Amino acid sequence: MTGMVLYGYFRSSAAWRVRIAMNLKQLKPELDIRHLQKNEQRAEDYLELNPEGLVPALKLENGPVLSQSLAIVEYLDETYPDPPLLPQDALPRARVRSLALAVACDIHPLNNLRVLLYLEHELGVSNGQRSDWYTHWVHEGFRSAETTAAAHDGPFVFGESVTFADACLIPQIYNARRFAVPLDDFPRLVAVHAHCRGLPAFQAAAPESQPDAG
Ligand SMILES: N[C@@H](CCC(=O)N[C@@H](CS)C(=O)NCC(=O)O)C(=O)O
């Protein structure tokens, strides 16, 4: 154990990004489960730690709490640099961040639980419309990610080394499959997903490997 506490939920793709990074760096946090279907991410005790009311959050050994998965992963990469999850040079670093942000900022927020619930309960959209919405935003984002990934050879999005981009992409592809989004137009992303899902750090981070999976 590291003395760190990771607040998450087995199906949270944002928490999954952090689990991947922590596994790659062999960091073993204590897990504190916030059941999203029971709205536990908005319980008073959690809001005191993370007023955003979203998972993940990471409580550090000495007490401070970090929110936002990419900020957490960057923090971990800076404080536990082995293995590095960003390339050394500024240009490839920016490119990796760019793809990670495209997933985390341009796809994921549009398909997050609270957005889907708002569409359904406040705007009264049908299941079919909700599913069209989900597919539309995944396809929009994956088109450019596929072009980027196809420009590299190797098992990971950016070639031979695992990066932030893989930690963001793999959960997003899993979610797309869960919501029956067709992925035929994204063969390179699907191949990277298949490779990463076979790696121990990714397997151990997957929803089905979590204690709250059920
Ligand atoms: N940008 C945030 C997103 C966090 C987020 O949206 N988490 C989702 C789970 S993947 C959540 O807590 N959803 C609860 C809700 O929508 O009420 C991050 O990267 O950490």
mmCIF file of C-alpha atoms and ligand atoms in Angstrom:
data_model
loop_
_atom_site.group_PDB
_atom_site.id
_atom_site.type_symbol
_atom_site.label_atom_id
_atom_site.label_comp_id
_atom_site.label_asym_id
_atom_site.label_seq_id
_atom_site.Cartn_x
_atom_site.Cartn_y
_atom_site.Cartn_z
ATOM 1 C CA MET A 1 0.000 0.000 0.000
ATOM 2 C CA THR A 2 1.169 3.527 -0.749
ATOM 3 C CA GLY A 3 -0.868 5.379 1.873
ATOM 4 C CA MET A 4 -2.857 6.913 -0.994
ATOM 5 C CA VAL A 5 -6.629 6.508 -1.303
ATOM 6 C CA LEU A 6 -8.266 6.360 -4.722
ATOM 7 C CA TYR A 7 -11.954 7.289 -4.749
ATOM 8 C CA GLY A 8 -13.599 5.625 -7.715
ATOM 9 C CA TYR A 9 -16.164 3.274 -9.132
ATOM 10 C CA PHE A 10 -15.544 0.157 -11.192
ATOM 11 C CA ARG A 11 -17.229 1.499 -14.317
ATOM 12 C CA SER A 12 -15.877 5.032 -14.107
ATOM 13 C CA SER A 13 -13.666 5.483 -17.135
ATOM 14 C CA ALA A 14 -11.997 8.525 -15.575
ATOM 15 C CA ALA A 15 -11.081 6.494 -12.469
ATOM 16 C CA TRP A 16 -9.947 3.698 -14.764
ATOM 17 C CA ARG A 17 -7.387 6.049 -16.363
ATOM 18 C CA VAL A 18 -5.857 6.627 -12.940
ATOM 19 C CA ARG A 19 -5.940 2.905 -12.095
ATOM 20 C CA ILE A 20 -4.004 2.168 -15.296
ATOM 21 C CA ALA A 21 -1.358 4.787 -14.496
ATOM 22 C CA MET A 22 -1.021 3.576 -10.893
ATOM 23 C CA ASN A 23 -0.694 -0.053 -11.980
ATOM 24 C CA LEU A 24 1.942 0.825 -14.574
ATOM 25 C CA LYS A 25 3.869 2.590 -11.824
ATOM 26 C CA GLN A 26 3.227 -0.253 -9.369
ATOM 27 C CA LEU A 27 1.415 2.017 -6.933
ATOM 28 C CA LYS A 28 -1.230 0.309 -4.851
ATOM 29 C CA PRO A 29 -3.728 2.749 -3.373
ATOM 30 C CA GLU A 30 -6.441 1.872 -0.926
ATOM 31 C CA LEU A 31 -9.748 1.978 -2.822
ATOM 32 C CA ASP A 32 -12.767 3.916 -1.603
ATOM 33 C CA ILE A 33 -15.795 3.046 -3.714
ATOM 34 C CA ARG A 34 -18.367 5.712 -4.559
ATOM 35 C CA HIS A 35 -21.315 3.957 -6.182
ATOM 36 C CA LEU A 36 -22.397 6.281 -8.990
ATOM 37 C CA GLN A 37 -25.826 4.680 -9.501
ATOM 38 C CA LYS A 38 -26.514 5.409 -5.824
ATOM 39 C CA ASN A 39 -25.247 8.977 -6.219
ATOM 40 C CA GLU A 40 -22.542 8.407 -3.588
ATOM 41 C CA GLN A 41 -20.273 10.822 -5.461
ATOM 42 C CA ARG A 42 -22.549 13.577 -4.147
ATOM 43 C CA ALA A 43 -22.618 12.419 -0.523
ATOM 44 C CA GLU A 44 -21.646 15.113 1.946
ATOM 45 C CA ASP A 45 -18.462 13.417 3.130
ATOM 46 C CA TYR A 46 -17.245 13.052 -0.451
ATOM 47 C CA LEU A 47 -18.132 16.623 -1.448
ATOM 48 C CA GLU A 48 -15.955 17.783 1.433
ATOM 49 C CA LEU A 49 -13.045 15.987 -0.244
ATOM 50 C CA ASN A 50 -13.967 16.765 -3.842
ATOM 51 C CA PRO A 51 -16.578 19.514 -4.304
ATOM 52 C CA GLU A 52 -16.848 18.588 -8.001
ATOM 53 C CA GLY A 53 -18.874 15.539 -6.966
ATOM 54 C CA LEU A 54 -17.193 13.335 -9.568
ATOM 55 C CA VAL A 55 -14.794 10.430 -9.383
ATOM 56 C CA PRO A 56 -11.893 9.934 -9.347
ATOM 57 C CA ALA A 57 -10.174 11.745 -6.535
ATOM 58 C CA LEU A 58 -6.836 10.764 -5.062
ATOM 59 C CA LYS A 59 -5.960 11.440 -1.435
ATOM 60 C CA LEU A 60 -2.207 11.640 -1.028
ATOM 61 C CA GLU A 61 -0.248 10.069 1.837
ATOM 62 C CA ASN A 62 0.018 13.371 3.677
ATOM 63 C CA GLY A 63 -3.620 14.385 3.195
ATOM 64 C CA PRO A 64 -4.164 16.655 0.161
ATOM 65 C CA VAL A 65 -6.834 15.507 -2.274
ATOM 66 C CA LEU A 66 -6.448 15.797 -6.042
ATOM 67 C CA SER A 67 -9.345 15.733 -8.502
ATOM 68 C CA GLN A 68 -9.520 15.427 -12.310
ATOM 69 C CA SER A 69 -8.039 12.247 -13.719
ATOM 70 C CA LEU A 70 -5.516 13.898 -16.032
ATOM 71 C CA ALA A 71 -4.231 16.218 -13.314
ATOM 72 C CA ILE A 72 -3.861 13.154 -11.092
ATOM 73 C CA VAL A 73 -2.042 11.171 -13.777
ATOM 74 C CA GLU A 74 0.290 14.124 -14.468
ATOM 75 C CA TYR A 75 1.000 14.437 -10.743
ATOM 76 C CA LEU A 76 1.784 10.728 -10.511
ATOM 77 C CA ASP A 77 3.999 10.909 -13.588
ATOM 78 C CA GLU A 78 5.974 13.761 -12.064
ATOM 79 C CA THR A 79 6.321 12.206 -8.632
ATOM 80 C CA TYR A 80 6.753 8.556 -9.705
ATOM 81 C CA PRO A 81 8.484 8.913 -13.082
ATOM 82 C CA ASP A 82 9.133 5.211 -13.708
ATOM 83 C CA PRO A 83 7.876 4.261 -16.239
ATOM 84 C CA PRO A 84 7.265 7.658 -17.845
ATOM 85 C CA LEU A 85 3.843 8.076 -19.403
ATOM 86 C CA LEU A 86 4.822 11.094 -21.470
ATOM 87 C CA PRO A 87 7.665 11.321 -23.997
ATOM 88 C CA GLN A 88 10.769 13.337 -23.101
ATOM 89 C CA ASP A 89 10.578 15.979 -25.814
ATOM 90 C CA ALA A 90 8.135 18.865 -25.855
ATOM 91 C CA LEU A 91 6.561 18.199 -29.257
ATOM 92 C CA PRO A 92 5.677 14.509 -28.762
ATOM 93 C CA ARG A 93 4.598 15.343 -25.190
ATOM 94 C CA ALA A 94 2.165 17.906 -26.572
ATOM 95 C CA ARG A 95 0.847 15.389 -29.098
ATOM 96 C CA VAL A 96 0.198 12.756 -26.437
ATOM 97 C CA ARG A 97 -1.541 15.315 -24.223
ATOM 98 C CA SER A 98 -3.564 16.441 -27.199
ATOM 99 C CA LEU A 99 -5.018 12.983 -27.821
ATOM 100 C CA ALA A 100 -5.612 12.374 -24.116
ATOM 101 C CA LEU A 101 -7.450 15.698 -23.862
ATOM 102 C CA ALA A 102 -9.479 14.971 -26.994
ATOM 103 C CA VAL A 103 -10.848 11.880 -25.237
ATOM 104 C CA ALA A 104 -11.144 13.409 -21.773
ATOM 105 C CA CYS A 105 -12.559 16.797 -22.792
ATOM 106 C CA ASP A 106 -14.296 16.320 -26.141
ATOM 107 C CA ILE A 107 -15.808 12.814 -25.923
ATOM 108 C CA HIS A 108 -16.174 11.734 -22.322
ATOM 109 C CA PRO A 109 -18.028 14.763 -20.850
ATOM 110 C CA LEU A 110 -20.742 14.546 -23.498
ATOM 111 C CA ASN A 111 -21.435 10.915 -22.638
ATOM 112 C CA ASN A 112 -21.000 11.055 -18.895
ATOM 113 C CA LEU A 113 -23.666 9.663 -16.579
ATOM 114 C CA ARG A 114 -25.024 13.037 -15.452
ATOM 115 C CA VAL A 115 -25.344 14.209 -19.076
ATOM 116 C CA LEU A 116 -27.163 11.036 -20.141
ATOM 117 C CA LEU A 117 -29.481 11.317 -17.144
ATOM 118 C CA TYR A 118 -30.176 14.972 -17.978
ATOM 119 C CA LEU A 119 -31.019 14.090 -21.569
ATOM 120 C CA GLU A 120 -33.367 11.380 -20.373
ATOM 121 C CA HIS A 121 -35.036 12.982 -17.358
ATOM 122 C CA GLU A 122 -34.944 16.733 -18.075
ATOM 123 C CA LEU A 123 -35.144 16.819 -21.858
ATOM 124 C CA GLY A 124 -37.205 13.666 -22.282
ATOM 125 C CA VAL A 125 -35.166 12.148 -25.097
ATOM 126 C CA SER A 126 -35.950 8.557 -26.052
ATOM 127 C CA ASN A 127 -33.543 5.634 -25.630
ATOM 128 C CA GLY A 128 -32.901 5.682 -29.368
ATOM 129 C CA GLN A 129 -32.062 9.383 -29.386
ATOM 130 C CA ARG A 130 -29.811 8.961 -26.373
ATOM 131 C CA SER A 131 -27.986 6.175 -28.133
ATOM 132 C CA ASP A 132 -27.615 8.299 -31.313
ATOM 133 C CA TRP A 133 -26.179 11.091 -29.191
ATOM 134 C CA TYR A 134 -23.682 8.716 -27.586
ATOM 135 C CA THR A 135 -22.568 7.236 -30.900
ATOM 136 C CA HIS A 136 -22.321 10.634 -32.582
ATOM 137 C CA TRP A 137 -19.857 12.072 -30.057
ATOM 138 C CA VAL A 138 -17.753 8.920 -29.888
ATOM 139 C CA HIS A 139 -17.485 8.838 -33.695
ATOM 140 C CA GLU A 140 -16.640 12.554 -33.871
ATOM 141 C CA GLY A 141 -13.783 12.100 -31.407
ATOM 142 C CA PHE A 142 -12.524 8.751 -32.636
ATOM 143 C CA ARG A 143 -12.159 9.939 -36.239
ATOM 144 C CA SER A 144 -9.253 12.220 -35.390
ATOM 145 C CA ALA A 145 -7.837 9.789 -32.815
ATOM 146 C CA GLU A 146 -7.787 7.070 -35.491
ATOM 147 C CA THR A 147 -5.891 9.360 -37.889
ATOM 148 C CA THR A 148 -3.333 10.168 -35.189
ATOM 149 C CA ALA A 149 -2.905 6.558 -34.107
ATOM 150 C CA ALA A 150 -2.672 5.308 -37.701
ATOM 151 C CA ALA A 151 0.354 7.556 -38.212
ATOM 152 C CA HIS A 152 2.297 5.412 -35.697
ATOM 153 C CA ASP A 153 3.466 1.815 -35.789
ATOM 154 C CA GLY A 154 3.566 -0.311 -32.672
ATOM 155 C CA PRO A 155 1.241 -1.697 -30.065
ATOM 156 C CA PHE A 156 0.307 1.645 -28.448
ATOM 157 C CA VAL A 157 -1.352 4.776 -29.807
ATOM 158 C CA PHE A 158 1.989 6.544 -30.104
ATOM 159 C CA GLY A 159 4.062 3.525 -31.112
ATOM 160 C CA GLU A 160 6.296 1.469 -28.880
ATOM 161 C CA SER A 161 5.691 3.129 -25.490
ATOM 162 C CA VAL A 162 2.594 3.303 -23.369
ATOM 163 C CA THR A 163 1.425 6.867 -22.687
ATOM 164 C CA PHE A 164 -1.412 8.928 -21.186
ATOM 165 C CA ALA A 165 -3.180 8.503 -24.514
ATOM 166 C CA ASP A 166 -3.574 4.747 -24.009
ATOM 167 C CA ALA A 167 -4.812 5.275 -20.460
ATOM 168 C CA CYS A 168 -7.569 7.547 -21.837
ATOM 169 C CA LEU A 169 -8.409 5.599 -24.959
ATOM 170 C CA ILE A 170 -8.832 2.083 -23.568
ATOM 171 C CA PRO A 171 -11.665 2.936 -21.128
ATOM 172 C CA GLN A 172 -13.377 5.017 -23.812
ATOM 173 C CA ILE A 173 -13.371 2.093 -26.251
ATOM 174 C CA TYR A 174 -14.694 -0.250 -23.574
ATOM 175 C CA ASN A 175 -17.526 2.218 -22.929
ATOM 176 C CA ALA A 176 -18.243 2.557 -26.633
ATOM 177 C CA ARG A 177 -18.609 -1.227 -26.862
ATOM 178 C CA ARG A 178 -20.836 -1.275 -23.793
ATOM 179 C CA PHE A 179 -23.146 1.170 -25.530
ATOM 180 C CA ALA A 180 -22.995 -0.819 -28.811
ATOM 181 C CA VAL A 181 -21.237 1.940 -30.764
ATOM 182 C CA PRO A 182 -19.995 0.521 -34.114
ATOM 183 C CA LEU A 183 -16.189 0.703 -34.270
ATOM 184 C CA ASP A 184 -15.554 -0.633 -37.790
ATOM 185 C CA ASP A 185 -14.091 2.686 -38.945
ATOM 186 C CA PHE A 186 -11.414 2.664 -36.258
ATOM 187 C CA PRO A 187 -9.257 -0.440 -36.841
ATOM 188 C CA ARG A 188 -6.080 1.040 -35.395
ATOM 189 C CA LEU A 189 -7.820 2.128 -32.177
ATOM 190 C CA VAL A 190 -9.426 -1.301 -31.859
ATOM 191 C CA ALA A 191 -6.019 -2.987 -32.353
ATOM 192 C CA VAL A 192 -4.414 -0.811 -29.653
ATOM 193 C CA HIS A 193 -7.315 -1.637 -27.354
ATOM 194 C CA ALA A 194 -6.900 -5.389 -27.962
ATOM 195 C CA HIS A 195 -3.187 -5.173 -27.208
ATOM 196 C CA CYS A 196 -3.526 -3.079 -24.053
ATOM 197 C CA ARG A 197 -6.371 -5.181 -22.654
ATOM 198 C CA GLY A 198 -3.950 -8.132 -22.625
ATOM 199 C CA LEU A 199 -1.382 -6.355 -20.453
ATOM 200 C CA PRO A 200 -1.431 -7.035 -16.691
ATOM 201 C CA ALA A 201 -1.536 -3.338 -15.704
ATOM 202 C CA PHE A 202 -4.578 -2.774 -17.902
ATOM 203 C CA GLN A 203 -6.237 -6.047 -16.915
ATOM 204 C CA ALA A 204 -5.908 -5.276 -13.221
ATOM 205 C CA ALA A 205 -7.368 -1.794 -13.820
ATOM 206 C CA ALA A 206 -10.380 -3.035 -15.791
ATOM 207 C CA PRO A 207 -13.897 -2.755 -14.386
ATOM 208 C CA GLU A 208 -14.332 -6.529 -14.107
ATOM 209 C CA SER A 209 -11.202 -6.765 -11.900
ATOM 210 C CA GLN A 210 -12.489 -4.234 -9.347
ATOM 211 C CA PRO A 211 -13.850 -5.273 -5.950
ATOM 212 C CA ASP A 212 -17.133 -3.426 -6.587
ATOM 213 C CA ALA A 213 -17.782 -5.076 -9.982
ATOM 214 C CA GLY A 214 -21.070 -6.836 -9.795
HETATM 215 N N1 LIG B 1 -13.040 15.410 -16.138
HETATM 216 C C1 LIG B 1 -13.223 14.543 -15.023
HETATM 217 C C2 LIG B 1 -14.446 13.689 -15.264
HETATM 218 C C3 LIG B 1 -14.853 12.942 -14.030
HETATM 219 C C4 LIG B 1 -16.185 12.266 -14.270
HETATM 220 O O1 LIG B 1 -17.030 12.762 -15.031
HETATM 221 N N2 LIG B 1 -16.384 11.129 -13.600
HETATM 222 C C5 LIG B 1 -17.604 10.403 -13.794
HETATM 223 C C6 LIG B 1 -17.349 8.919 -13.854
HETATM 224 S S1 LIG B 1 -16.397 8.494 -15.255
HETATM 225 C C7 LIG B 1 -18.538 10.670 -12.633
HETATM 226 O O2 LIG B 1 -18.126 10.816 -11.516
HETATM 227 N N3 LIG B 1 -19.821 10.740 -12.958
HETATM 228 C C8 LIG B 1 -20.819 10.941 -11.975
HETATM 229 C C9 LIG B 1 -21.958 11.740 -12.492
HETATM 230 O O3 LIG B 1 -22.014 11.990 -13.694
HETATM 231 O O4 LIG B 1 -22.794 12.070 -11.677
HETATM 232 C C10 LIG B 1 -11.978 13.660 -14.835
HETATM 233 O O5 LIG B 1 -11.276 13.439 -15.827
HETATM 234 O O6 LIG B 1 -11.701 13.221 -13.711
#
